[in-house]
């Protein structure tokens, strides 16, 4: 039996996931309808050769959006999250769903927006990092940063390997080719492989120098793997910098631009608004 707090947590997660996936579905529909405007030109032959696969992915995503939205409606007292996801899935279906066909354009454009790359990149990152976050709790790590040193290789890297396996499978199953198709295969493979390595690099950054393997120490000195001194800043108050756990090379750029702090503020604002809405609906005893 789910407790009220657990129901609310699951409902919010399902609703947010439905909304984000619904947005990707709608963007994908526009890519199907107006490929000359929104799809990377070099990738068009790849999509044409594997159109059945991409239609199946879109159909599955729309179905998943409906299911997640319905779950949120059933679990949450506030129906906003779930209904938003369901509405986006309905819009995707109205635009043609998985059977959407390109619309005729009299004057093809010389350049395109490349929204297909955005959709694929977000799906790949979601497939990798959402399971990772659920299987390896970051909250536990920040309560006790050294606890991960007690984990063996499987415990440390199992979550990322499981999340990366489907992505590597897709990259391996796609026939080898040149041009944009090869670039997409490399993107999928490298995204998955680097995600697998990220948690191991993170663990090395927490280990004593004497316990880190020699080749890993070399990678740290070359800044290919995350150095301990760079990651130490992340566990220093106010704990709002140096979030990257693979090599740390993007930390300076992302910290200067306020990327992660902006994400935190946005999530906190949504969380506060959700709590206020929930508090306003409580019936006093």
Short mmCIF file of C-alpha atoms in Angstrom, two decimals:
data_model
loop_
_atom_site.label_atom_id
_atom_site.label_comp_id
_atom_site.label_asym_id
_atom_site.label_seq_id
_atom_site.Cartn_x
_atom_site.Cartn_y
_atom_site.Cartn_z
CA UNK A 1 0.00 0.00 0.00
CA UNK A 2 1.44 3.35 -1.06
CA UNK A 3 1.68 6.06 1.57
CA UNK A 4 0.34 9.52 0.62
CA UNK A 5 3.88 10.90 0.41
CA UNK A 6 4.97 8.05 -1.84
CA UNK A 7 1.90 8.49 -4.06
CA UNK A 8 2.64 12.19 -4.41
CA UNK A 9 6.29 11.54 -5.24
CA UNK A 10 5.49 8.93 -7.89
CA UNK A 11 2.71 11.08 -9.32
CA UNK A 12 4.99 14.10 -9.72
CA UNK A 13 7.73 12.04 -11.32
CA UNK A 14 5.28 10.45 -13.74
CA UNK A 15 3.72 13.82 -14.58
CA UNK A 16 7.04 15.56 -15.20
CA UNK A 17 8.25 12.63 -17.31
CA UNK A 18 5.02 12.70 -19.32
CA UNK A 19 5.37 16.43 -19.95
CA UNK A 20 8.98 16.22 -21.09
CA UNK A 21 8.37 13.16 -23.25
CA UNK A 22 5.25 14.80 -24.69
CA UNK A 23 7.25 17.86 -25.74
CA UNK A 24 9.75 15.59 -27.52
CA UNK A 25 6.88 13.78 -29.26
CA UNK A 26 5.42 17.04 -30.58
CA UNK A 27 8.84 18.21 -31.80
CA UNK A 28 9.34 14.82 -33.48
CA UNK A 29 5.98 15.21 -35.23
CA UNK A 30 7.12 18.50 -36.75
CA UNK A 31 10.29 16.74 -37.90
CA UNK A 32 8.14 14.13 -39.66
CA UNK A 33 5.82 16.74 -41.18
CA UNK A 34 8.41 19.33 -42.21
CA UNK A 35 11.73 17.53 -42.67
CA UNK A 36 13.08 20.22 -45.01
CA UNK A 37 12.72 22.80 -42.24
CA UNK A 38 13.53 20.85 -39.09
CA UNK A 39 15.65 17.77 -39.92
CA UNK A 40 19.41 17.75 -40.41
CA UNK A 41 19.95 17.43 -44.15
CA UNK A 42 22.71 14.84 -44.03
CA UNK A 43 20.57 12.62 -41.79
CA UNK A 44 17.58 12.40 -44.17
CA UNK A 45 18.89 9.30 -46.02
CA UNK A 46 19.42 7.54 -42.67
CA UNK A 47 15.87 8.29 -41.54
CA UNK A 48 14.42 7.24 -44.91
CA UNK A 49 16.27 3.92 -44.80
CA UNK A 50 15.09 3.19 -41.24
CA UNK A 51 11.71 4.95 -41.27
CA UNK A 52 9.94 1.94 -39.72
CA UNK A 53 12.26 1.98 -36.72
CA UNK A 54 11.81 5.71 -36.10
CA UNK A 55 8.02 5.46 -36.49
CA UNK A 56 8.04 2.66 -33.92
CA UNK A 57 10.09 4.77 -31.49
CA UNK A 58 7.68 7.68 -31.91
CA UNK A 59 4.63 5.45 -31.40
CA UNK A 60 6.19 3.98 -28.24
CA UNK A 61 7.01 7.45 -26.92
CA UNK A 62 3.45 8.69 -27.47
CA UNK A 63 2.05 5.60 -25.72
CA UNK A 64 4.48 6.05 -22.82
CA UNK A 65 3.41 9.69 -22.52
CA UNK A 66 -0.25 8.67 -22.22
CA UNK A 67 0.56 6.01 -19.63
CA UNK A 68 2.73 8.30 -17.51
CA UNK A 69 0.18 11.11 -17.73
CA UNK A 70 -2.66 8.78 -16.68
CA UNK A 71 -0.58 7.47 -13.78
CA UNK A 72 0.06 11.02 -12.60
CA UNK A 73 -3.66 11.85 -12.79
CA UNK A 74 -4.50 8.79 -10.70
CA UNK A 75 -1.76 9.32 -8.11
CA UNK A 76 -1.73 13.10 -7.65
CA UNK A 77 -4.42 15.31 -6.23
CA UNK A 78 -3.31 18.02 -8.62
CA UNK A 79 -4.07 16.91 -12.19
CA UNK A 80 -1.98 19.59 -13.93
CA UNK A 81 1.12 17.47 -14.54
CA UNK A 82 -0.70 14.44 -15.89
CA UNK A 83 -3.21 16.33 -18.01
CA UNK A 84 -0.41 18.37 -19.58
CA UNK A 85 1.36 15.18 -20.64
CA UNK A 86 -1.86 13.64 -21.96
CA UNK A 87 -2.65 16.84 -23.89
CA UNK A 88 0.81 16.83 -25.52
CA UNK A 89 0.41 13.17 -26.49
CA UNK A 90 -3.01 13.98 -27.98
CA UNK A 91 -1.50 16.85 -29.98
CA UNK A 92 1.16 14.47 -31.30
CA UNK A 93 -1.57 12.06 -32.41
CA UNK A 94 -3.57 14.84 -34.05
CA UNK A 95 -0.47 15.85 -35.99
CA UNK A 96 -0.38 12.34 -37.45
CA UNK A 97 1.21 10.17 -34.79
CA UNK A 98 3.57 7.52 -36.09
CA UNK A 99 1.91 7.68 -39.53
CA UNK A 100 2.68 11.37 -40.14
CA UNK A 101 3.77 12.06 -43.71
CA UNK A 102 5.88 15.00 -44.96
CA UNK A 103 3.96 18.06 -46.12
CA UNK A 104 4.81 19.47 -49.53
CA UNK A 105 6.92 22.64 -49.48
CA UNK A 106 7.27 24.63 -52.70
CA UNK A 107 10.69 26.08 -51.93
CA UNK A 108 12.99 23.78 -49.95
CA UNK A 109 15.30 25.65 -47.58
CA UNK A 110 19.08 25.54 -47.84
CA UNK A 111 19.38 25.17 -44.05
CA UNK A 112 17.37 23.34 -41.40
CA UNK A 113 16.84 23.74 -37.66
CA UNK A 114 18.26 20.31 -36.76
CA UNK A 115 15.52 19.54 -34.22
CA UNK A 116 15.99 15.83 -34.89
CA UNK A 117 19.40 16.03 -33.24
CA UNK A 118 17.85 17.71 -30.17
CA UNK A 119 15.21 14.98 -29.81
CA UNK A 120 17.69 12.11 -30.24
CA UNK A 121 20.23 13.65 -27.87
CA UNK A 122 17.65 14.18 -25.11
CA UNK A 123 16.30 10.66 -25.54
CA UNK A 124 19.80 9.18 -25.34
CA UNK A 125 20.69 11.20 -22.25
CA UNK A 126 17.37 10.33 -20.64
CA UNK A 127 17.82 6.61 -21.28
CA UNK A 128 21.24 6.73 -19.68
CA UNK A 129 20.97 9.14 -16.76
CA UNK A 130 17.41 8.65 -15.47
CA UNK A 131 18.00 4.95 -14.65
CA UNK A 132 21.41 5.91 -13.28
CA UNK A 133 19.91 8.46 -10.89
CA UNK A 134 17.31 5.97 -9.67
CA UNK A 135 19.70 3.02 -9.23
CA UNK A 136 22.51 5.02 -7.65
CA UNK A 137 21.13 7.55 -5.19
CA UNK A 138 22.94 10.87 -5.34
CA UNK A 139 21.38 11.86 -2.04
CA UNK A 140 23.14 8.98 -0.31
CA UNK A 141 26.41 10.02 -1.90
CA UNK A 142 26.15 13.59 -0.65
CA UNK A 143 25.31 12.45 2.86
CA UNK A 144 28.37 10.18 2.91
CA UNK A 145 30.71 10.87 -0.04
CA UNK A 146 33.08 8.06 0.93
CA UNK A 147 30.36 5.38 1.01
CA UNK A 148 30.85 4.67 -2.69
CA UNK A 149 34.37 3.43 -1.92
CA UNK A 150 32.77 0.36 -0.31
CA UNK A 151 31.10 -0.55 -3.61
CA UNK A 152 32.72 -3.12 -5.89
CA UNK A 153 33.06 -2.70 -9.65
CA UNK A 154 29.57 -4.07 -10.37
CA UNK A 155 27.88 -1.86 -7.78
CA UNK A 156 29.77 1.19 -9.03
CA UNK A 157 29.20 0.69 -12.74
CA UNK A 158 26.24 -1.69 -12.99
CA UNK A 159 23.60 1.03 -13.26
CA UNK A 160 25.34 2.88 -16.06
CA UNK A 161 26.09 -0.36 -17.94
CA UNK A 162 22.43 -1.39 -17.83
CA UNK A 163 21.33 2.05 -18.99
CA UNK A 164 23.91 2.17 -21.79
CA UNK A 165 23.27 -1.35 -23.12
CA UNK A 166 20.16 -0.51 -25.23
CA UNK A 167 21.89 2.56 -26.70
CA UNK A 168 24.98 0.54 -27.65
CA UNK A 169 22.69 -2.13 -29.08
CA UNK A 170 21.01 0.38 -31.38
CA UNK A 171 24.39 1.73 -32.49
CA UNK A 172 25.69 -1.78 -33.19
CA UNK A 173 22.52 -2.91 -35.01
CA UNK A 174 22.49 0.07 -37.36
CA UNK A 175 24.27 -0.83 -40.64
CA UNK A 176 27.62 0.88 -41.04
CA UNK A 177 27.66 3.80 -43.47
CA UNK A 178 29.43 7.06 -44.19
CA UNK A 179 28.50 10.68 -43.62
CA UNK A 180 25.80 11.70 -41.16
CA UNK A 181 24.73 8.13 -40.41
CA UNK A 182 28.24 7.29 -39.23
CA UNK A 183 28.26 10.48 -37.13
CA UNK A 184 24.99 9.47 -35.43
CA UNK A 185 26.34 5.98 -34.71
CA UNK A 186 29.47 7.49 -33.18
CA UNK A 187 27.33 9.90 -31.12
CA UNK A 188 25.24 7.05 -29.69
CA UNK A 189 28.24 4.83 -28.96
CA UNK A 190 30.38 7.57 -27.40
CA UNK A 191 27.50 8.93 -25.28
CA UNK A 192 26.86 5.47 -23.85
CA UNK A 193 30.52 4.53 -23.31
CA UNK A 194 31.44 7.84 -21.69
CA UNK A 195 28.42 7.60 -19.39
CA UNK A 196 29.60 4.14 -18.31
CA UNK A 197 33.04 5.56 -17.47
CA UNK A 198 31.70 8.61 -15.60
CA UNK A 199 30.89 6.85 -12.33
CA UNK A 200 34.23 5.03 -12.26
CA UNK A 201 36.06 8.34 -12.76
CA UNK A 202 33.93 9.75 -9.96
CA UNK A 203 34.96 6.93 -7.63
CA UNK A 204 38.66 7.37 -8.45
CA UNK A 205 38.34 11.05 -7.51
CA UNK A 206 37.26 10.00 -3.98
CA UNK A 207 39.95 7.35 -3.49
CA UNK A 208 43.30 7.88 -1.79
CA UNK A 209 46.07 8.47 -4.34
CA UNK A 210 47.84 5.27 -3.27
CA UNK A 211 44.71 3.22 -4.01
CA UNK A 212 44.06 4.65 -7.48
CA UNK A 213 45.42 2.42 -10.29
CA UNK A 214 48.47 3.83 -12.06
CA UNK A 215 46.75 4.25 -15.42
CA UNK A 216 43.89 6.09 -13.68
CA UNK A 217 46.36 8.45 -11.97
CA UNK A 218 47.83 9.17 -15.39
CA UNK A 219 44.37 9.93 -16.75
CA UNK A 220 43.78 12.27 -13.81
CA UNK A 221 47.06 14.11 -14.40
CA UNK A 222 46.14 14.51 -18.07
CA UNK A 223 42.68 15.76 -17.04
CA UNK A 224 41.04 12.96 -19.01
CA UNK A 225 39.59 11.56 -15.79
CA UNK A 226 38.26 13.73 -12.97
CA UNK A 227 41.14 14.85 -10.66
CA UNK A 228 40.50 14.73 -6.89
CA UNK A 229 41.37 18.41 -6.37
CA UNK A 230 38.82 19.48 -8.98
CA UNK A 231 36.04 17.34 -7.51
CA UNK A 232 36.83 18.36 -3.94
CA UNK A 233 35.26 21.76 -4.66
CA UNK A 234 31.91 20.05 -5.26
CA UNK A 235 31.87 18.72 -1.69
CA UNK A 236 32.81 22.09 -0.21
CA UNK A 237 30.17 24.54 1.02
CA UNK A 238 27.95 25.87 -0.46
CA UNK A 239 28.03 22.70 -2.65
CA UNK A 240 26.91 24.52 -5.80
CA UNK A 241 29.86 24.15 -8.19
CA UNK A 242 31.88 21.48 -10.06
CA UNK A 243 29.04 19.07 -10.85
CA UNK A 244 30.76 17.19 -13.70
CA UNK A 245 31.99 13.72 -12.71
CA UNK A 246 33.73 12.35 -15.83
CA UNK A 247 36.63 14.68 -16.63
CA UNK A 248 35.51 17.95 -15.06
CA UNK A 249 36.59 19.92 -18.13
CA UNK A 250 33.22 21.65 -18.47
CA UNK A 251 33.02 22.68 -14.82
CA UNK A 252 34.54 26.12 -15.32
CA UNK A 253 32.28 26.97 -18.25
CA UNK A 254 29.10 25.66 -16.61
CA UNK A 255 29.92 27.37 -13.30
CA UNK A 256 30.62 30.72 -14.96
CA UNK A 257 27.41 30.60 -16.96
CA UNK A 258 25.42 29.54 -13.90
CA UNK A 259 23.96 26.57 -15.78
CA UNK A 260 23.47 24.18 -12.86
CA UNK A 261 22.52 26.92 -10.41
CA UNK A 262 19.88 28.06 -12.87
CA UNK A 263 18.58 24.49 -13.13
CA UNK A 264 18.46 24.23 -9.34
CA UNK A 265 16.53 27.49 -9.03
CA UNK A 266 14.05 26.37 -11.66
CA UNK A 267 13.43 23.01 -9.97
CA UNK A 268 13.11 24.64 -6.55
CA UNK A 269 10.60 27.15 -7.91
CA UNK A 270 8.49 24.35 -9.39
CA UNK A 271 8.74 22.38 -6.15
CA UNK A 272 7.70 25.36 -4.01
CA UNK A 273 4.76 26.10 -6.30
CA UNK A 274 3.66 22.48 -6.16
CA UNK A 275 3.85 22.43 -2.35
CA UNK A 276 1.87 25.66 -2.05
CA UNK A 277 -0.77 24.29 -4.38
CA UNK A 278 -0.97 21.10 -2.34
CA UNK A 279 -1.16 23.00 0.95
CA UNK A 280 -3.97 25.17 -0.39
CA UNK A 281 -6.05 22.10 -1.22
CA UNK A 282 -5.75 20.47 2.21
CA UNK A 283 -9.00 20.25 4.10
CA UNK A 284 -8.60 21.28 7.76
CA UNK A 285 -9.74 18.78 10.39
#
